[in-house]
Short mmCIF file of N, CA and C in Angstrom, two decimals:
data_model
loop_
_atom_site.label_atom_id
_atom_site.label_comp_id
_atom_site.label_asym_id
_atom_site.label_seq_id
_atom_site.Cartn_x
_atom_site.Cartn_y
_atom_site.Cartn_z
N UNK Y 1 18.08 -2.73 -8.71
CA UNK Y 1 16.67 -2.89 -8.93
C UNK Y 1 15.94 -2.88 -7.59
N UNK Y 2 14.69 -2.40 -7.60
CA UNK Y 2 13.90 -2.35 -6.39
C UNK Y 2 13.15 -3.66 -6.20
N UNK Y 3 13.30 -4.25 -5.04
CA UNK Y 3 12.59 -5.47 -4.68
C UNK Y 3 11.63 -5.16 -3.54
N UNK Y 4 10.41 -5.66 -3.63
CA UNK Y 4 9.39 -5.42 -2.60
C UNK Y 4 8.80 -6.75 -2.16
N UNK Y 5 8.67 -6.93 -0.85
CA UNK Y 5 8.11 -8.16 -0.30
C UNK Y 5 7.07 -7.79 0.75
N UNK Y 6 5.82 -8.19 0.51
CA UNK Y 6 4.75 -7.91 1.46
C UNK Y 6 4.59 -9.07 2.44
N UNK Y 7 4.06 -8.72 3.60
CA UNK Y 7 3.70 -9.74 4.60
C UNK Y 7 2.62 -9.16 5.51
N UNK Y 8 2.03 -10.04 6.31
CA UNK Y 8 1.08 -9.57 7.31
C UNK Y 8 -0.37 -9.82 7.00
N UNK Y 9 -0.67 -10.36 5.81
CA UNK Y 9 -2.05 -10.64 5.49
C UNK Y 9 -2.61 -11.78 6.33
N UNK Y 10 -3.90 -11.99 6.23
CA UNK Y 10 -4.54 -13.06 6.98
C UNK Y 10 -6.04 -12.96 6.91
N UNK Y 11 -6.70 -13.76 7.76
CA UNK Y 11 -8.15 -13.77 7.82
C UNK Y 11 -8.60 -13.19 9.15
N UNK Y 12 -9.52 -12.25 9.09
CA UNK Y 12 -10.03 -11.62 10.31
C UNK Y 12 -11.54 -11.46 10.21
N UNK Y 13 -12.16 -11.27 11.34
CA UNK Y 13 -13.58 -10.98 11.38
C UNK Y 13 -13.80 -9.49 11.13
N UNK Y 14 -14.96 -9.16 10.61
CA UNK Y 14 -15.30 -7.75 10.40
C UNK Y 14 -15.13 -6.98 11.70
N UNK Y 15 -14.55 -5.80 11.59
CA UNK Y 15 -14.26 -4.99 12.76
C UNK Y 15 -12.86 -5.20 13.30
N UNK Y 16 -12.18 -6.21 12.80
CA UNK Y 16 -10.85 -6.51 13.27
C UNK Y 16 -9.78 -5.66 12.61
N UNK Y 17 -8.53 -5.95 12.95
CA UNK Y 17 -7.40 -5.17 12.45
C UNK Y 17 -6.29 -6.07 11.91
N UNK Y 18 -5.54 -5.53 10.98
CA UNK Y 18 -4.34 -6.17 10.46
C UNK Y 18 -3.35 -5.09 10.12
N UNK Y 19 -2.07 -5.44 10.20
CA UNK Y 19 -1.02 -4.54 9.74
C UNK Y 19 -0.21 -5.24 8.67
N UNK Y 20 -0.21 -4.67 7.48
CA UNK Y 20 0.60 -5.19 6.39
C UNK Y 20 1.96 -4.51 6.39
N UNK Y 21 2.96 -5.26 6.00
CA UNK Y 21 4.32 -4.73 5.92
C UNK Y 21 4.87 -4.92 4.52
N UNK Y 22 5.71 -4.01 4.11
CA UNK Y 22 6.37 -4.09 2.80
C UNK Y 22 7.84 -3.80 3.01
N UNK Y 23 8.67 -4.81 2.79
CA UNK Y 23 10.11 -4.64 2.91
C UNK Y 23 10.68 -4.30 1.55
N UNK Y 24 11.41 -3.20 1.50
CA UNK Y 24 11.94 -2.75 0.22
C UNK Y 24 13.45 -2.72 0.18
N UNK Y 25 13.97 -2.90 -1.01
CA UNK Y 25 15.41 -2.74 -1.23
C UNK Y 25 15.57 -1.85 -2.45
N UNK Y 26 16.49 -0.93 -2.37
CA UNK Y 26 16.70 -0.01 -3.48
C UNK Y 26 17.74 1.00 -3.10
N UNK Y 27 17.76 2.10 -3.81
CA UNK Y 27 18.74 3.15 -3.56
C UNK Y 27 18.35 3.90 -2.28
N UNK Y 28 19.16 3.75 -1.25
CA UNK Y 28 18.84 4.36 0.05
C UNK Y 28 18.89 5.88 -0.01
N UNK Y 29 19.49 6.44 -1.06
CA UNK Y 29 19.61 7.89 -1.15
C UNK Y 29 18.53 8.52 -2.01
N UNK Y 30 17.67 7.69 -2.55
CA UNK Y 30 16.58 8.20 -3.38
C UNK Y 30 15.29 8.25 -2.58
N UNK Y 31 14.36 9.06 -3.06
CA UNK Y 31 13.03 9.08 -2.46
C UNK Y 31 12.03 8.46 -3.42
N UNK Y 32 11.01 7.90 -2.84
CA UNK Y 32 10.03 7.15 -3.62
C UNK Y 32 8.61 7.53 -3.25
N UNK Y 33 7.73 7.37 -4.20
CA UNK Y 33 6.31 7.35 -3.89
C UNK Y 33 5.96 5.88 -3.70
N UNK Y 34 5.54 5.54 -2.49
CA UNK Y 34 5.17 4.17 -2.16
C UNK Y 34 3.65 4.08 -2.05
N UNK Y 35 3.12 2.99 -2.52
CA UNK Y 35 1.66 2.84 -2.51
C UNK Y 35 1.24 1.44 -2.14
N UNK Y 36 0.05 1.35 -1.59
CA UNK Y 36 -0.63 0.08 -1.40
C UNK Y 36 -1.80 0.03 -2.38
N UNK Y 37 -1.86 -1.05 -3.13
CA UNK Y 37 -2.98 -1.33 -4.02
C UNK Y 37 -3.67 -2.59 -3.52
N UNK Y 38 -4.88 -2.81 -4.00
CA UNK Y 38 -5.57 -4.07 -3.70
C UNK Y 38 -6.39 -4.51 -4.92
N UNK Y 39 -6.56 -5.81 -4.98
CA UNK Y 39 -7.34 -6.38 -6.08
C UNK Y 39 -8.22 -7.50 -5.55
N UNK Y 40 -9.51 -7.29 -5.66
CA UNK Y 40 -10.47 -8.31 -5.27
C UNK Y 40 -10.77 -9.18 -6.48
N UNK Y 41 -11.22 -10.42 -6.25
CA UNK Y 41 -11.53 -11.32 -7.37
C UNK Y 41 -12.52 -10.69 -8.34
N UNK Y 42 -12.17 -10.71 -9.61
CA UNK Y 42 -13.06 -10.19 -10.63
C UNK Y 42 -13.08 -8.68 -10.76
N UNK Y 43 -12.23 -8.00 -9.99
CA UNK Y 43 -12.20 -6.54 -10.03
C UNK Y 43 -10.82 -6.04 -10.44
N UNK Y 44 -10.78 -4.80 -10.86
CA UNK Y 44 -9.50 -4.21 -11.22
C UNK Y 44 -8.70 -3.84 -9.97
N UNK Y 45 -7.39 -3.79 -10.15
CA UNK Y 45 -6.54 -3.39 -9.04
C UNK Y 45 -6.74 -1.90 -8.78
N UNK Y 46 -6.97 -1.56 -7.50
CA UNK Y 46 -7.21 -0.16 -7.15
C UNK Y 46 -6.19 0.33 -6.12
N UNK Y 47 -5.80 1.57 -6.27
CA UNK Y 47 -4.91 2.18 -5.29
C UNK Y 47 -5.66 2.51 -4.02
N UNK Y 48 -5.01 2.30 -2.89
CA UNK Y 48 -5.64 2.49 -1.59
C UNK Y 48 -5.02 3.68 -0.86
N UNK Y 49 -3.69 3.74 -0.85
CA UNK Y 49 -3.00 4.78 -0.10
C UNK Y 49 -1.59 4.96 -0.64
N UNK Y 50 -1.09 6.18 -0.48
CA UNK Y 50 0.29 6.46 -0.89
C UNK Y 50 1.02 7.20 0.22
N UNK Y 51 2.34 7.08 0.20
CA UNK Y 51 3.19 7.86 1.09
C UNK Y 51 4.45 8.24 0.33
N UNK Y 52 4.85 9.49 0.47
CA UNK Y 52 6.08 9.94 -0.15
C UNK Y 52 7.19 9.83 0.88
N UNK Y 53 8.23 9.06 0.58
CA UNK Y 53 9.27 8.80 1.57
C UNK Y 53 10.07 10.05 1.91
N UNK Y 54 10.00 11.07 1.04
CA UNK Y 54 10.78 12.28 1.29
C UNK Y 54 10.24 13.15 2.41
N UNK Y 55 8.88 13.14 2.61
CA UNK Y 55 8.32 14.02 3.63
C UNK Y 55 7.16 13.40 4.41
N UNK Y 56 6.90 12.10 4.21
CA UNK Y 56 5.84 11.40 4.93
C UNK Y 56 4.44 11.85 4.55
N UNK Y 57 4.29 12.61 3.48
CA UNK Y 57 2.94 13.02 3.09
C UNK Y 57 2.17 11.81 2.59
N UNK Y 58 0.90 11.77 2.92
CA UNK Y 58 0.08 10.60 2.63
C UNK Y 58 -1.18 10.98 1.88
N UNK Y 59 -1.79 9.97 1.27
CA UNK Y 59 -3.06 10.15 0.58
C UNK Y 59 -3.83 8.83 0.69
N UNK Y 60 -5.16 8.96 0.86
CA UNK Y 60 -6.01 7.78 0.98
C UNK Y 60 -7.24 7.93 0.10
N UNK Y 61 -7.73 6.81 -0.37
CA UNK Y 61 -9.02 6.86 -1.03
C UNK Y 61 -10.10 7.00 0.05
N UNK Y 62 -11.25 7.53 -0.35
CA UNK Y 62 -12.30 7.85 0.62
C UNK Y 62 -12.75 6.63 1.42
N UNK Y 63 -12.81 5.48 0.78
CA UNK Y 63 -13.39 4.31 1.45
C UNK Y 63 -12.53 3.79 2.60
N UNK Y 64 -11.28 4.23 2.70
CA UNK Y 64 -10.42 3.75 3.79
C UNK Y 64 -9.99 4.86 4.75
N UNK Y 65 -10.35 6.09 4.43
CA UNK Y 65 -9.98 7.21 5.30
C UNK Y 65 -10.53 7.00 6.70
N UNK Y 66 -9.68 7.23 7.69
CA UNK Y 66 -10.09 7.04 9.07
C UNK Y 66 -9.97 5.61 9.56
N UNK Y 67 -9.76 4.67 8.66
CA UNK Y 67 -9.60 3.27 9.05
C UNK Y 67 -8.20 2.74 8.78
N UNK Y 68 -7.59 3.18 7.67
CA UNK Y 68 -6.26 2.71 7.28
C UNK Y 68 -5.23 3.82 7.51
N UNK Y 69 -4.02 3.41 7.88
CA UNK Y 69 -2.91 4.35 8.04
C UNK Y 69 -1.68 3.78 7.36
N UNK Y 70 -1.13 4.56 6.43
CA UNK Y 70 0.12 4.17 5.78
C UNK Y 70 1.27 4.90 6.47
N UNK Y 71 2.36 4.19 6.68
CA UNK Y 71 3.50 4.78 7.37
C UNK Y 71 4.78 4.15 6.85
N UNK Y 72 5.90 4.72 7.27
CA UNK Y 72 7.18 4.20 6.83
C UNK Y 72 8.18 4.20 7.98
N UNK Y 73 9.16 3.31 7.86
CA UNK Y 73 10.32 3.31 8.74
C UNK Y 73 11.52 3.35 7.82
N UNK Y 74 12.06 4.53 7.64
CA UNK Y 74 13.16 4.71 6.68
C UNK Y 74 14.38 3.88 7.06
N UNK Y 75 14.67 3.80 8.35
CA UNK Y 75 15.86 3.08 8.80
C UNK Y 75 15.79 1.60 8.42
N UNK Y 76 14.59 1.08 8.37
CA UNK Y 76 14.41 -0.35 8.07
C UNK Y 76 13.95 -0.59 6.63
N UNK Y 77 13.78 0.48 5.85
CA UNK Y 77 13.25 0.36 4.49
C UNK Y 77 11.91 -0.38 4.48
N UNK Y 78 11.03 0.02 5.38
CA UNK Y 78 9.74 -0.65 5.52
C UNK Y 78 8.60 0.34 5.30
N UNK Y 79 7.54 -0.17 4.70
CA UNK Y 79 6.28 0.56 4.56
C UNK Y 79 5.21 -0.29 5.22
N UNK Y 80 4.30 0.36 5.93
CA UNK Y 80 3.25 -0.36 6.64
C UNK Y 80 1.87 0.15 6.22
N UNK Y 81 0.89 -0.73 6.36
CA UNK Y 81 -0.50 -0.33 6.21
C UNK Y 81 -1.26 -0.89 7.39
N UNK Y 82 -1.57 -0.03 8.34
CA UNK Y 82 -2.37 -0.41 9.48
C UNK Y 82 -3.84 -0.32 9.08
N UNK Y 83 -4.55 -1.43 9.21
CA UNK Y 83 -5.95 -1.47 8.79
C UNK Y 83 -6.82 -1.81 9.99
N UNK Y 84 -7.68 -0.87 10.34
CA UNK Y 84 -8.60 -1.05 11.46
C UNK Y 84 -10.04 -1.08 10.97
N UNK Y 85 -10.91 -1.60 11.82
CA UNK Y 85 -12.34 -1.67 11.49
C UNK Y 85 -12.54 -2.25 10.09
N UNK Y 86 -11.92 -3.38 9.86
CA UNK Y 86 -11.99 -4.00 8.54
C UNK Y 86 -13.40 -4.44 8.19
N UNK Y 87 -13.71 -4.36 6.91
CA UNK Y 87 -15.02 -4.71 6.40
C UNK Y 87 -14.87 -5.82 5.36
N UNK Y 88 -15.92 -6.60 5.14
CA UNK Y 88 -15.83 -7.65 4.11
C UNK Y 88 -15.40 -7.11 2.75
N UNK Y 89 -15.78 -5.89 2.44
CA UNK Y 89 -15.41 -5.32 1.14
C UNK Y 89 -13.93 -4.95 1.05
N UNK Y 90 -13.21 -5.07 2.15
CA UNK Y 90 -11.75 -4.88 2.12
C UNK Y 90 -11.02 -6.15 1.71
N UNK Y 91 -11.76 -7.25 1.56
CA UNK Y 91 -11.15 -8.50 1.16
C UNK Y 91 -10.52 -8.37 -0.22
N UNK Y 92 -9.23 -8.69 -0.31
CA UNK Y 92 -8.50 -8.54 -1.57
C UNK Y 92 -7.07 -9.02 -1.38
N UNK Y 93 -6.37 -9.13 -2.50
CA UNK Y 93 -4.92 -9.28 -2.45
C UNK Y 93 -4.35 -7.86 -2.39
N UNK Y 94 -3.47 -7.63 -1.44
CA UNK Y 94 -2.89 -6.32 -1.27
C UNK Y 94 -1.45 -6.32 -1.77
N UNK Y 95 -1.12 -5.28 -2.54
CA UNK Y 95 0.19 -5.17 -3.17
C UNK Y 95 0.87 -3.87 -2.75
N UNK Y 96 2.16 -3.96 -2.55
CA UNK Y 96 3.01 -2.80 -2.33
C UNK Y 96 3.63 -2.42 -3.67
N UNK Y 97 3.73 -1.11 -3.93
CA UNK Y 97 4.29 -0.64 -5.19
C UNK Y 97 5.19 0.56 -4.94
N UNK Y 98 6.17 0.75 -5.81
CA UNK Y 98 7.12 1.85 -5.65
C UNK Y 98 7.40 2.52 -6.97
N UNK Y 99 7.54 3.85 -6.89
CA UNK Y 99 7.94 4.65 -8.05
C UNK Y 99 8.94 5.69 -7.59
N UNK Y 100 10.02 5.84 -8.32
CA UNK Y 100 11.06 6.80 -7.95
C UNK Y 100 10.51 8.22 -8.04
N UNK Y 101 10.78 9.01 -7.01
CA UNK Y 101 10.35 10.40 -7.02
C UNK Y 101 9.12 10.64 -6.18
N UNK Y 102 8.54 11.83 -6.33
CA UNK Y 102 7.40 12.21 -5.51
C UNK Y 102 6.10 11.61 -5.99
N UNK Y 103 5.08 11.77 -5.14
CA UNK Y 103 3.75 11.28 -5.47
C UNK Y 103 2.99 12.38 -6.21
N UNK Y 104 2.61 12.10 -7.42
CA UNK Y 104 1.87 13.08 -8.22
C UNK Y 104 0.41 13.11 -7.78
N UNK Y 105 -0.34 14.03 -8.39
CA UNK Y 105 -1.75 14.15 -8.02
C UNK Y 105 -2.54 12.90 -8.37
N UNK Y 106 -2.11 12.19 -9.40
CA UNK Y 106 -2.80 10.94 -9.76
C UNK Y 106 -1.98 9.74 -9.34
N UNK Y 107 -1.43 9.80 -8.13
CA UNK Y 107 -0.47 8.80 -7.68
C UNK Y 107 -1.08 7.42 -7.52
N UNK Y 108 -2.39 7.30 -7.55
CA UNK Y 108 -3.00 5.98 -7.43
C UNK Y 108 -3.27 5.33 -8.77
N UNK Y 109 -2.66 5.88 -9.81
CA UNK Y 109 -2.76 5.26 -11.13
C UNK Y 109 -1.75 4.14 -11.23
N UNK Y 110 -2.23 2.96 -11.47
CA UNK Y 110 -1.40 1.76 -11.45
C UNK Y 110 -0.20 1.85 -12.38
N UNK Y 111 -0.37 2.46 -13.54
CA UNK Y 111 0.68 2.48 -14.56
C UNK Y 111 1.90 3.31 -14.16
N UNK Y 112 1.77 4.10 -13.09
CA UNK Y 112 2.90 4.92 -12.64
C UNK Y 112 3.97 4.11 -11.93
N UNK Y 113 3.64 2.90 -11.53
CA UNK Y 113 4.52 2.13 -10.64
C UNK Y 113 5.22 1.00 -11.39
N UNK Y 114 6.54 1.08 -11.52
CA UNK Y 114 7.28 0.01 -12.20
C UNK Y 114 7.66 -1.16 -11.29
N UNK Y 115 7.55 -0.93 -9.97
CA UNK Y 115 8.02 -1.97 -9.03
C UNK Y 115 6.87 -2.45 -8.17
N UNK Y 116 6.70 -3.76 -8.10
CA UNK Y 116 5.59 -4.37 -7.38
C UNK Y 116 6.06 -5.56 -6.56
N UNK Y 117 5.38 -5.76 -5.45
CA UNK Y 117 5.58 -6.99 -4.69
C UNK Y 117 4.65 -8.07 -5.20
N UNK Y 118 4.74 -9.24 -4.55
CA UNK Y 118 3.94 -10.40 -4.98
C UNK Y 118 2.55 -10.38 -4.39
N UNK Y 119 2.33 -9.60 -3.36
CA UNK Y 119 1.01 -9.48 -2.77
C UNK Y 119 0.84 -10.32 -1.51
N UNK Y 120 -0.10 -9.91 -0.68
CA UNK Y 120 -0.48 -10.66 0.52
C UNK Y 120 -2.00 -10.61 0.64
N UNK Y 121 -2.60 -11.75 0.94
CA UNK Y 121 -4.06 -11.86 0.92
C UNK Y 121 -4.66 -11.39 2.25
N UNK Y 122 -5.70 -10.60 2.14
CA UNK Y 122 -6.49 -10.17 3.29
C UNK Y 122 -7.93 -10.63 3.06
N UNK Y 123 -8.46 -11.38 4.03
CA UNK Y 123 -9.82 -11.88 3.95
C UNK Y 123 -10.58 -11.44 5.19
N UNK Y 124 -11.70 -10.76 4.99
CA UNK Y 124 -12.51 -10.27 6.09
C UNK Y 124 -13.89 -10.91 5.98
N UNK Y 125 -14.32 -11.57 7.05
CA UNK Y 125 -15.62 -12.24 7.01
C UNK Y 125 -16.51 -11.84 8.17
#
């Protein structure tokens, strides 16, 4: 079974930076579509970025393009989300998610992901 554990959240001032980490365990010989989602209080969970572990291809929603970077370290089974120039509207619980195989065109659809971490809180003020 795939286990995901996020870390790196915290409280920062607007304009600041944070790097979230997601430690994964699973089949080292398989490729995954990995994603970061976020959920603000009273709002639905939304996909933020994806990365396909097979070729490092990435995708971002418009609101984070140029500010967030998703990356992976295959040797360590880690996924990262570097977040720069943070804004108060980025405040949310951030979740790491995994789905076996490639990232489809609608890869930010929550229902595609069977594996989720517990989340890490990001607060921007």
